[in-house]
Amino acid sequence: MKILALETSAKSVSAAVTENGAVLASAYQNRGLTHSVTLMPLIDGMLHTAGLSLDDIGLIAAANGPGSFTGLRIGVSAAKELPCCGVSTLAAMARTAADFQGLIIGAMDARRQQIYHALFRGENGRVLRVTQDCAISLEELASLLRDMPEEKLVVGDGAALCADYLSTAGISCRMADEHHRMQSAVGVALCAEEMAARGETVTAQQLEPMYLRLSQAERERLARGLKITLD
């Protein structure tokens, strides 16, 4: 089954098609343009040059968080009609580092002195989840890692921020190479293949972004003593 994967959780946007673990096509853009403008042309161009169409696709996978509120909503809303998989952004990043033996640290810059974070363990080409996705301070992460002696690899757009802090705190780690560091639709697709094999698919209507904290607008409403929703 061919899987079309979308990654819109951060500044970059990417799309990929995989089948049985093989990447058939992929496209990536990181120019800071609005995803609502770039995503569909990116998909159309990728499918056209690969000689594929949406009729060839059996499942759509979207990174559903954590990440940009607007970006995630655009990616999730692009999935229609076909069976879907909502893939953790952090799990998808870790999946592209599956050849690493040791602890994989997913780190996305969440601003406000926090990172979106999860830990995974690479073992013999497989990636096993160690902790759930969460928003955490770098100080809390360093405290968590001090009792974990294995070799450490940091992935994600917060990798440099995270690696610098951990090194200063005396915790040895290294960043993944640039090709495997950032969010990628290929990782989303590979995770979705495994999820689909376990029967973990949903309809397009059931596919929802997974936010780990309130949006800025919601925080501002709470600060003014207002309800988050307008109902």
PDB file of C-alpha atoms in Angstrom:
ATOM      1  CA  MET A   1       0.000   0.000   0.000  1.00  0.00           C
ATOM      2  CA  LYS A   2       1.255   3.428  -0.939  1.00  0.00           C
ATOM      3  CA  ILE A   3       1.202   6.028   1.843  1.00  0.00           C
ATOM      4  CA  LEU A   4       1.152   9.788   1.269  1.00  0.00           C
ATOM      5  CA  ALA A   5       2.665  11.569   4.275  1.00  0.00           C
ATOM      6  CA  LEU A   6       2.505  15.273   5.173  1.00  0.00           C
ATOM      7  CA  GLU A   7       4.733  17.199   7.601  1.00  0.00           C
ATOM      8  CA  THR A   8       3.652  20.767   8.471  1.00  0.00           C
ATOM      9  CA  SER A   9       4.465  20.963  12.187  1.00  0.00           C
ATOM     10  CA  ALA A  10       7.216  23.589  11.937  1.00  0.00           C
ATOM     11  CA  LYS A  11       8.739  26.160   9.595  1.00  0.00           C
ATOM     12  CA  SER A  12       9.539  23.604   6.901  1.00  0.00           C
ATOM     13  CA  VAL A  13       6.954  21.656   4.924  1.00  0.00           C
ATOM     14  CA  SER A  14       7.449  18.240   3.326  1.00  0.00           C
ATOM     15  CA  ALA A  15       5.564  15.428   1.660  1.00  0.00           C
ATOM     16  CA  ALA A  16       6.526  11.852   0.826  1.00  0.00           C
ATOM     17  CA  VAL A  17       5.156   8.634  -0.638  1.00  0.00           C
ATOM     18  CA  THR A  18       6.369   5.294   0.671  1.00  0.00           C
ATOM     19  CA  GLU A  19       5.482   1.668  -0.005  1.00  0.00           C
ATOM     20  CA  ASN A  20       6.675  -1.298   2.055  1.00  0.00           C
ATOM     21  CA  GLY A  21       9.407   0.758   3.709  1.00  0.00           C
ATOM     22  CA  ALA A  22      10.753   2.195   0.447  1.00  0.00           C
ATOM     23  CA  VAL A  23      10.603   5.926  -0.334  1.00  0.00           C
ATOM     24  CA  LEU A  24       9.016   6.359  -3.776  1.00  0.00           C
ATOM     25  CA  ALA A  25       8.978  10.164  -3.794  1.00  0.00           C
ATOM     26  CA  SER A  26       9.624  13.074  -1.460  1.00  0.00           C
ATOM     27  CA  ALA A  27       9.566  16.874  -1.549  1.00  0.00           C
ATOM     28  CA  TYR A  28      10.770  19.461   0.967  1.00  0.00           C
ATOM     29  CA  GLN A  29      10.623  23.229   1.272  1.00  0.00           C
ATOM     30  CA  ASN A  30      12.005  25.491   3.990  1.00  0.00           C
ATOM     31  CA  ARG A  31      11.553  29.058   2.779  1.00  0.00           C
ATOM     32  CA  GLY A  32       9.307  30.251   5.577  1.00  0.00           C
ATOM     33  CA  LEU A  33       6.277  30.563   3.303  1.00  0.00           C
ATOM     34  CA  THR A  34       2.774  29.873   4.592  1.00  0.00           C
ATOM     35  CA  HIS A  35       1.935  26.164   4.536  1.00  0.00           C
ATOM     36  CA  SER A  36      -1.572  26.889   3.263  1.00  0.00           C
ATOM     37  CA  VAL A  37       0.095  28.264   0.125  1.00  0.00           C
ATOM     38  CA  THR A  38       2.901  25.735  -0.304  1.00  0.00           C
ATOM     39  CA  LEU A  39       1.513  22.344   0.766  1.00  0.00           C
ATOM     40  CA  MET A  40      -0.861  21.466  -2.083  1.00  0.00           C
ATOM     41  CA  PRO A  41       1.487  22.609  -4.903  1.00  0.00           C
ATOM     42  CA  LEU A  42       4.277  20.650  -3.200  1.00  0.00           C
ATOM     43  CA  ILE A  43       2.126  17.498  -3.168  1.00  0.00           C
ATOM     44  CA  ASP A  44       0.904  17.987  -6.741  1.00  0.00           C
ATOM     45  CA  GLY A  45       4.439  18.532  -8.066  1.00  0.00           C
ATOM     46  CA  MET A  46       5.851  15.534  -6.213  1.00  0.00           C
ATOM     47  CA  LEU A  47       3.113  13.181  -7.403  1.00  0.00           C
ATOM     48  CA  HIS A  48       3.353  14.466 -10.992  1.00  0.00           C
ATOM     49  CA  THR A  49       7.128  14.015 -11.290  1.00  0.00           C
ATOM     50  CA  ALA A  50       6.859  10.530  -9.737  1.00  0.00           C
ATOM     51  CA  GLY A  51       4.117   9.478 -12.180  1.00  0.00           C
ATOM     52  CA  LEU A  52       1.634   9.034  -9.351  1.00  0.00           C
ATOM     53  CA  SER A  53      -1.855  10.337  -8.563  1.00  0.00           C
ATOM     54  CA  LEU A  54      -4.092  10.356  -5.520  1.00  0.00           C
ATOM     55  CA  ASP A  55      -5.841   7.308  -6.995  1.00  0.00           C
ATOM     56  CA  ASP A  56      -2.639   5.352  -6.270  1.00  0.00           C
ATOM     57  CA  ILE A  57      -2.653   6.281  -2.575  1.00  0.00           C
ATOM     58  CA  GLY A  58      -4.144   3.899  -0.018  1.00  0.00           C
ATOM     59  CA  LEU A  59      -3.573   5.886   3.169  1.00  0.00           C
ATOM     60  CA  ILE A  60      -2.742   9.451   4.173  1.00  0.00           C
ATOM     61  CA  ALA A  61      -0.475  10.133   7.158  1.00  0.00           C
ATOM     62  CA  ALA A  62      -0.095  13.525   8.817  1.00  0.00           C
ATOM     63  CA  ALA A  63       2.180  14.709  11.594  1.00  0.00           C
ATOM     64  CA  ASN A  64      -0.420  15.685  14.177  1.00  0.00           C
ATOM     65  CA  GLY A  65       1.752  17.194  16.867  1.00  0.00           C
ATOM     66  CA  PRO A  66       3.361  18.610  18.764  1.00  0.00           C
ATOM     67  CA  GLY A  67       4.219  21.678  16.733  1.00  0.00           C
ATOM     68  CA  SER A  68       2.849  24.870  15.235  1.00  0.00           C
ATOM     69  CA  PHE A  69      -0.886  25.277  15.921  1.00  0.00           C
ATOM     70  CA  THR A  70      -1.594  26.654  12.447  1.00  0.00           C
ATOM     71  CA  GLY A  71       0.785  24.295  10.662  1.00  0.00           C
ATOM     72  CA  LEU A  72      -0.660  21.172  12.259  1.00  0.00           C
ATOM     73  CA  ARG A  73      -4.200  22.247  11.447  1.00  0.00           C
ATOM     74  CA  ILE A  74      -3.282  22.757   7.778  1.00  0.00           C
ATOM     75  CA  GLY A  75      -1.612  19.357   7.525  1.00  0.00           C
ATOM     76  CA  VAL A  76      -4.438  17.489   9.237  1.00  0.00           C
ATOM     77  CA  SER A  77      -7.157  19.253   7.226  1.00  0.00           C
ATOM     78  CA  ALA A  78      -5.451  18.232   3.965  1.00  0.00           C
ATOM     79  CA  ALA A  79      -6.212  14.561   4.688  1.00  0.00           C
ATOM     80  CA  LYS A  80      -9.598  13.678   3.164  1.00  0.00           C
ATOM     81  CA  GLU A  81     -11.606  10.601   2.157  1.00  0.00           C
ATOM     82  CA  LEU A  82      -8.867   7.952   2.563  1.00  0.00           C
ATOM     83  CA  PRO A  83      -7.964   6.091   5.778  1.00  0.00           C
ATOM     84  CA  CYS A  84      -5.575   8.193   7.864  1.00  0.00           C
ATOM     85  CA  CYS A  85      -2.865   7.943  10.491  1.00  0.00           C
ATOM     86  CA  GLY A  86      -2.027  10.763  12.881  1.00  0.00           C
ATOM     87  CA  VAL A  87       1.683  10.437  13.666  1.00  0.00           C
ATOM     88  CA  SER A  88       3.562  12.025  16.563  1.00  0.00           C
ATOM     89  CA  THR A  89       5.976  14.610  15.169  1.00  0.00           C
ATOM     90  CA  LEU A  90       8.588  13.499  17.687  1.00  0.00           C
ATOM     91  CA  ALA A  91       8.174   9.808  16.848  1.00  0.00           C
ATOM     92  CA  ALA A  92       8.530  10.571  13.147  1.00  0.00           C
ATOM     93  CA  MET A  93      11.789  12.449  13.760  1.00  0.00           C
ATOM     94  CA  ALA A  94      13.160   9.587  15.846  1.00  0.00           C
ATOM     95  CA  ARG A  95      12.151   7.064  13.161  1.00  0.00           C
ATOM     96  CA  THR A  96      14.594   8.582  10.651  1.00  0.00           C
ATOM     97  CA  ALA A  97      17.415   7.838  13.136  1.00  0.00           C
ATOM     98  CA  ALA A  98      16.503   4.158  13.487  1.00  0.00           C
ATOM     99  CA  ASP A  99      20.064   3.038  12.741  1.00  0.00           C
ATOM    100  CA  PHE A 100      21.332   4.712  15.935  1.00  0.00           C
ATOM    101  CA  GLN A 101      22.066   2.445  18.912  1.00  0.00           C
ATOM    102  CA  GLY A 102      21.207   4.318  22.086  1.00  0.00           C
ATOM    103  CA  LEU A 103      18.911   7.011  23.414  1.00  0.00           C
ATOM    104  CA  ILE A 104      17.227   9.282  20.841  1.00  0.00           C
ATOM    105  CA  ILE A 105      16.138  12.649  22.233  1.00  0.00           C
ATOM    106  CA  GLY A 106      13.346  14.346  20.286  1.00  0.00           C
ATOM    107  CA  ALA A 107      13.563  18.115  20.776  1.00  0.00           C
ATOM    108  CA  MET A 108      11.410  20.791  19.159  1.00  0.00           C
ATOM    109  CA  ASP A 109      11.792  24.426  20.163  1.00  0.00           C
ATOM    110  CA  ALA A 110       8.536  25.266  21.981  1.00  0.00           C
ATOM    111  CA  ARG A 111       9.658  28.811  22.916  1.00  0.00           C
ATOM    112  CA  ARG A 112       9.044  30.179  26.404  1.00  0.00           C
ATOM    113  CA  GLN A 113      12.179  28.297  27.620  1.00  0.00           C
ATOM    114  CA  GLN A 114      10.629  24.909  26.839  1.00  0.00           C
ATOM    115  CA  ILE A 115      11.001  22.145  24.286  1.00  0.00           C
ATOM    116  CA  TYR A 116       8.496  19.611  23.007  1.00  0.00           C
ATOM    117  CA  HIS A 117      10.200  16.402  23.950  1.00  0.00           C
ATOM    118  CA  ALA A 118      10.099  12.607  24.024  1.00  0.00           C
ATOM    119  CA  LEU A 119      12.717   9.915  24.496  1.00  0.00           C
ATOM    120  CA  PHE A 120      13.147   6.881  22.242  1.00  0.00           C
ATOM    121  CA  ARG A 121      15.638   4.027  22.167  1.00  0.00           C
ATOM    122  CA  GLY A 122      17.242   2.796  18.969  1.00  0.00           C
ATOM    123  CA  GLU A 123      17.813  -0.962  18.985  1.00  0.00           C
ATOM    124  CA  ASN A 124      18.861  -3.002  15.949  1.00  0.00           C
ATOM    125  CA  GLY A 125      17.108  -0.768  13.433  1.00  0.00           C
ATOM    126  CA  ARG A 126      13.957  -0.349  15.526  1.00  0.00           C
ATOM    127  CA  VAL A 127      12.818   2.699  17.493  1.00  0.00           C
ATOM    128  CA  LEU A 128      11.121   2.051  20.844  1.00  0.00           C
ATOM    129  CA  ARG A 129       9.321   4.785  22.759  1.00  0.00           C
ATOM    130  CA  VAL A 130      10.648   5.453  26.290  1.00  0.00           C
ATOM    131  CA  THR A 131       8.578   8.496  27.360  1.00  0.00           C
ATOM    132  CA  GLN A 132       5.400  10.187  26.166  1.00  0.00           C
ATOM    133  CA  ASP A 133       5.387  13.477  24.269  1.00  0.00           C
ATOM    134  CA  CYS A 134       5.452  16.464  26.604  1.00  0.00           C
ATOM    135  CA  ALA A 135       6.446  20.111  26.955  1.00  0.00           C
ATOM    136  CA  ILE A 136       9.419  20.279  29.299  1.00  0.00           C
ATOM    137  CA  SER A 137      12.104  22.746  30.397  1.00  0.00           C
ATOM    138  CA  LEU A 138      15.723  22.068  29.479  1.00  0.00           C
ATOM    139  CA  GLU A 139      16.545  21.927  33.193  1.00  0.00           C
ATOM    140  CA  GLU A 140      13.956  19.173  33.689  1.00  0.00           C
ATOM    141  CA  LEU A 141      15.295  17.269  30.683  1.00  0.00           C
ATOM    142  CA  ALA A 142      18.860  17.424  32.004  1.00  0.00           C
ATOM    143  CA  SER A 143      17.682  16.085  35.354  1.00  0.00           C
ATOM    144  CA  LEU A 144      15.903  13.208  33.616  1.00  0.00           C
ATOM    145  CA  LEU A 145      18.936  12.245  31.511  1.00  0.00           C
ATOM    146  CA  ARG A 146      21.562  12.253  34.273  1.00  0.00           C
ATOM    147  CA  ASP A 147      20.652   8.694  35.261  1.00  0.00           C
ATOM    148  CA  MET A 148      20.678   7.409  31.677  1.00  0.00           C
ATOM    149  CA  PRO A 149      24.266   6.463  30.785  1.00  0.00           C
ATOM    150  CA  GLU A 150      23.805   5.249  27.197  1.00  0.00           C
ATOM    151  CA  GLU A 151      24.977   7.197  24.152  1.00  0.00           C
ATOM    152  CA  LYS A 152      22.600  10.023  23.240  1.00  0.00           C
ATOM    153  CA  LEU A 153      21.503  11.480  19.908  1.00  0.00           C
ATOM    154  CA  VAL A 154      19.382  14.646  19.619  1.00  0.00           C
ATOM    155  CA  VAL A 155      16.955  15.164  16.712  1.00  0.00           C
ATOM    156  CA  GLY A 156      14.572  17.994  15.857  1.00  0.00           C
ATOM    157  CA  ASP A 157      14.591  21.720  15.202  1.00  0.00           C
ATOM    158  CA  GLY A 158      15.473  22.220  18.882  1.00  0.00           C
ATOM    159  CA  ALA A 159      18.505  19.929  18.648  1.00  0.00           C
ATOM    160  CA  ALA A 160      21.141  22.681  18.780  1.00  0.00           C
ATOM    161  CA  LEU A 161      19.433  24.421  21.702  1.00  0.00           C
ATOM    162  CA  CYS A 162      19.059  21.123  23.531  1.00  0.00           C
ATOM    163  CA  ALA A 163      22.573  19.802  22.820  1.00  0.00           C
ATOM    164  CA  ASP A 164      24.205  23.074  23.918  1.00  0.00           C
ATOM    165  CA  TYR A 165      22.324  23.072  27.225  1.00  0.00           C
ATOM    166  CA  LEU A 166      23.022  19.397  27.933  1.00  0.00           C
ATOM    167  CA  SER A 167      26.722  19.766  27.143  1.00  0.00           C
ATOM    168  CA  THR A 168      26.935  22.741  29.514  1.00  0.00           C
ATOM    169  CA  ALA A 169      25.207  20.607  32.155  1.00  0.00           C
ATOM    170  CA  GLY A 170      27.868  17.909  31.716  1.00  0.00           C
ATOM    171  CA  ILE A 171      25.659  15.455  29.808  1.00  0.00           C
ATOM    172  CA  SER A 172      27.353  14.012  26.736  1.00  0.00           C
ATOM    173  CA  CYS A 173      25.284  13.941  23.531  1.00  0.00           C
ATOM    174  CA  ARG A 174      25.541  14.676  19.837  1.00  0.00           C
ATOM    175  CA  MET A 175      23.183  16.029  17.220  1.00  0.00           C
ATOM    176  CA  ALA A 176      21.984  13.890  14.327  1.00  0.00           C
ATOM    177  CA  ASP A 177      23.455  14.872  10.987  1.00  0.00           C
ATOM    178  CA  GLU A 178      21.535  17.576   9.175  1.00  0.00           C
ATOM    179  CA  HIS A 179      19.853  15.119   6.788  1.00  0.00           C
ATOM    180  CA  HIS A 180      18.261  13.194   9.690  1.00  0.00           C
ATOM    181  CA  ARG A 181      17.778  16.036  12.176  1.00  0.00           C
ATOM    182  CA  MET A 182      14.703  17.967  11.095  1.00  0.00           C
ATOM    183  CA  GLN A 183      11.034  17.066  10.767  1.00  0.00           C
ATOM    184  CA  SER A 184      10.425  14.955   7.670  1.00  0.00           C
ATOM    185  CA  ALA A 185       7.412  13.461   5.918  1.00  0.00           C
ATOM    186  CA  VAL A 186       9.508  10.336   5.269  1.00  0.00           C
ATOM    187  CA  GLY A 187       9.604   9.639   9.010  1.00  0.00           C
ATOM    188  CA  VAL A 188       5.851  10.268   9.186  1.00  0.00           C
ATOM    189  CA  ALA A 189       5.235   7.742   6.406  1.00  0.00           C
ATOM    190  CA  LEU A 190       7.460   5.049   7.929  1.00  0.00           C
ATOM    191  CA  CYS A 191       5.722   5.407  11.303  1.00  0.00           C
ATOM    192  CA  ALA A 192       2.340   5.271   9.570  1.00  0.00           C
ATOM    193  CA  GLU A 193       3.256   1.993   7.850  1.00  0.00           C
ATOM    194  CA  GLU A 194       3.849   0.426  11.262  1.00  0.00           C
ATOM    195  CA  MET A 195       0.650   1.947  12.682  1.00  0.00           C
ATOM    196  CA  ALA A 196      -1.431   0.720   9.742  1.00  0.00           C
ATOM    197  CA  ALA A 197      -0.038  -2.799  10.182  1.00  0.00           C
ATOM    198  CA  ARG A 198      -1.356  -2.687  13.761  1.00  0.00           C
ATOM    199  CA  GLY A 199      -4.747  -1.433  12.587  1.00  0.00           C
ATOM    200  CA  GLU A 200      -4.248   2.035  14.070  1.00  0.00           C
ATOM    201  CA  THR A 201      -5.989   4.055  11.368  1.00  0.00           C
ATOM    202  CA  VAL A 202      -8.787   6.603  11.624  1.00  0.00           C
ATOM    203  CA  THR A 203     -11.094   8.435   9.263  1.00  0.00           C
ATOM    204  CA  ALA A 204     -10.261  11.925   8.036  1.00  0.00           C
ATOM    205  CA  GLN A 205     -12.981  13.265  10.329  1.00  0.00           C
ATOM    206  CA  GLN A 206     -11.363  11.594  13.351  1.00  0.00           C
ATOM    207  CA  LEU A 207      -7.883  12.927  12.601  1.00  0.00           C
ATOM    208  CA  GLU A 208      -7.102  15.738  15.039  1.00  0.00           C
ATOM    209  CA  PRO A 209      -3.989  17.737  15.951  1.00  0.00           C
ATOM    210  CA  MET A 210      -2.482  16.820  19.319  1.00  0.00           C
ATOM    211  CA  TYR A 211      -1.435  20.003  21.129  1.00  0.00           C
ATOM    212  CA  LEU A 212       0.698  19.760  24.272  1.00  0.00           C
ATOM    213  CA  ARG A 213      -0.167  23.206  25.578  1.00  0.00           C
ATOM    214  CA  LEU A 214      -2.607  26.046  24.975  1.00  0.00           C
ATOM    215  CA  SER A 215      -2.211  28.368  22.012  1.00  0.00           C
ATOM    216  CA  GLN A 216      -1.084  31.962  22.581  1.00  0.00           C
ATOM    217  CA  ALA A 217      -4.638  33.211  21.973  1.00  0.00           C
ATOM    218  CA  GLU A 218      -5.989  30.771  24.568  1.00  0.00           C
ATOM    219  CA  ARG A 219      -3.334  31.785  27.107  1.00  0.00           C
ATOM    220  CA  GLU A 220      -4.194  35.448  26.574  1.00  0.00           C
ATOM    221  CA  ARG A 221      -7.905  34.764  27.138  1.00  0.00           C
ATOM    222  CA  LEU A 222      -7.170  32.920  30.381  1.00  0.00           C
ATOM    223  CA  ALA A 223      -4.899  35.762  31.534  1.00  0.00           C
ATOM    224  CA  ARG A 224      -7.858  38.136  31.074  1.00  0.00           C
ATOM    225  CA  GLY A 225     -10.116  35.815  33.064  1.00  0.00           C
ATOM    226  CA  LEU A 226     -12.092  34.763  29.982  1.00  0.00           C
ATOM    227  CA  LYS A 227     -13.202  31.296  28.891  1.00  0.00           C
ATOM    228  CA  ILE A 228     -11.015  29.553  26.315  1.00  0.00           C
ATOM    229  CA  THR A 229     -14.004  28.759  24.099  1.00  0.00           C
ATOM    230  CA  LEU A 230     -16.676  31.155  22.998  1.00  0.00           C
ATOM    231  CA  ASP A 231     -19.632  28.844  23.598  1.00  0.00           C
TER     232      ASP A 231
END
